[in-house]
């Protein structure tokens, strides 16, 4: 048996877009009046994936990622070329496939497990593991229609990873579920992978792809434009994002006078706790650090950072820059981290941080790169609500 | 086509577990549960029996060609056992592939599994309905013999024809959504063109031939053979039924294996 588990050769998938649906009447008509146009969702993609590899598939919306996963899952056949998949595939394209709302969690585990290729005895054996992983000991005999969306996803994921797939196809699902569960999913996927399974991850969550995949395939308008180390792939992905017209709408920093690509590349943007550990969860009032990992593609004079923290509802809570006090210059090829240390004087809730790196030019500034926004959660003090925690102290004073 | 049959054979456990799931899910929140599956055809049989014996004045005991008197309700219910399976599963089977789009878009099984799933789920009520038929024969005819075993081929033929037609129609339905309504229309006409409320040789001339060649005539006659004795010409009906099964299954599998992996693009 070869070590190649997935092989695609010149694969293309063409969708036919009917301007009017094929109906019985149209089919019976001799003259073909249906207007149709063709759309290649994927074209000319060739690649090989070996056992135990973990490959990220990146691309903007409509780049053909989902079509590719569907072909790997065998759900749809390619229009041209060959897809060969060697082994059992568990598609996490969406978890809980075949879950029935009226049935209990227990019953659905059996149904879903069988759908994913386990026999009854295997499900019996692994049932406790599944329930434990999903943290649903108390709800396993409740119909799943009463489950929260998080519980639903947890159970679905738990079954899928217990199915011992040779190939795990992971779509955006990791965006669901709470943070703690996401971490456990990652651990679990890592474990599966170390047992020799192959992972294909499609995600906009670059942190997930970066943490997981050694190799990245970048799709653009249905074609493979990059296949190589993830590190480089993410950079290429950003370049593609940078070309998108949408990004130009982003509100520029006051005084911004230009945009320069290919000068500096942001390789990562993360939140670290006061103790210096990467985190996505801080306590209100704690000190924490937003860290930007950057690489200067050319020499950068007087770089500075812009940062914005917004609440879940999109209200900008804090926006700041060190434009007046830029940082030391970077040499060509130099890697550096920009740190913004803040005190999280925020009330409980989810927040989004976005950051960008600029350089000064005369009185104005030039945007060099923008980091993928970062989501994090703040646990607040008991009675505080709102967006910010101003740390009020309550006291009684004597009236004059 | 061979590949499709192999895949289907391999998907047996999935079929079994999904059928059980559908079945439980269907009756889970009902107080009477499976009784509904039996009760509805029984109710229909009672109403028809009352209408045709009290209002239209058929005799409540009808004479067969061999001179034996048989109870009209039993005669009726024997036909309805096959018919209610057909009528309650044919529409579902013919839309099964599109209805399962949610599952089909995410994981691969041979798509032919879905119409077969609907038909399989319907087998439980059919078995229970056959049990009721047994009870009715005992209660109203006071005689039951070895010939009751004909219910086995009768039920098998009922299921087989429905499955075959389900394979064809569910494939067509992906492309032509009219199929759903076409099936409903044909079902409502076919009820009167099948020998359910009347016997096979009651219809004269060309119409009579047409009735015998209908898809459900064969199974109905076999159920009659098991209970009240078959009508004259039942063999023709059964042969026609076998033809329905063979032809529809062949074309069904042909369509399914040809379009198996592209259905999803049109859902």
XYZ file of C-alpha atoms in Angstrom, chain A residues 13-15 18 22-24 27 70 73-77 91 93-94 97-100 102-104 107-108 110-111 114-116 120 145, chain B residues 13-14 17-18 20-22 24-26 28-29 102-109 111 175-179 182 260-262 264-266:
66
model
C -15.580 20.728 -11.232
C -17.951 22.579 -13.457
C -21.298 23.717 -12.242
C -29.438 27.352 -15.196
C -34.831 22.216 -15.790
C -38.478 21.289 -15.704
C -40.388 18.491 -17.301
C -36.994 18.597 -21.147
C -16.966 17.733 -1.270
C -15.643 13.336 0.673
C -16.996 11.670 -2.462
C -20.205 13.633 -2.270
C -19.841 14.990 -5.748
C -17.845 13.718 -8.693
C -16.192 14.534 6.888
C -17.950 19.369 6.788
C -20.724 19.771 9.210
C -24.767 14.674 10.040
C -27.985 12.751 10.276
C -28.803 13.826 13.803
C -32.504 13.644 14.298
C -36.606 13.913 18.144
C -34.084 11.258 19.094
C -32.006 11.380 22.240
C -29.735 7.226 19.925
C -28.131 9.810 17.705
C -25.549 5.209 17.348
C -27.062 6.583 14.158
C -22.991 3.987 11.929
C -23.232 6.663 9.276
C -19.563 7.356 9.840
C -22.604 -1.326 16.705
C -33.742 19.225 19.830
C -25.910 -1.417 8.397
C -26.500 2.230 7.614
C -29.912 1.983 11.570
C -31.434 4.837 9.600
C -34.907 2.261 12.777
C -34.215 5.916 13.459
C -36.904 7.077 11.018
C -38.755 5.716 16.087
C -38.642 9.364 15.173
C -41.941 9.084 13.356
C -41.861 9.018 19.213
C -44.052 11.869 20.330
C -28.960 17.754 4.013
C -27.315 14.407 4.589
C -26.392 13.800 0.971
C -24.439 17.006 0.652
C -22.169 16.057 3.495
C -21.430 12.409 3.332
C -21.458 9.874 0.586
C -23.741 6.885 0.383
C -28.102 7.824 -3.319
C -34.154 16.742 -12.336
C -37.889 17.219 -12.654
C -39.591 18.469 -9.576
C -42.977 17.895 -11.204
C -42.561 14.260 -10.276
C -47.357 13.663 -10.773
C -25.260 8.890 -8.408
C -22.496 11.445 -7.923
C -23.999 14.375 -9.720
C -25.942 16.675 -5.367
C -25.145 19.438 -7.843
C -28.822 19.951 -8.521
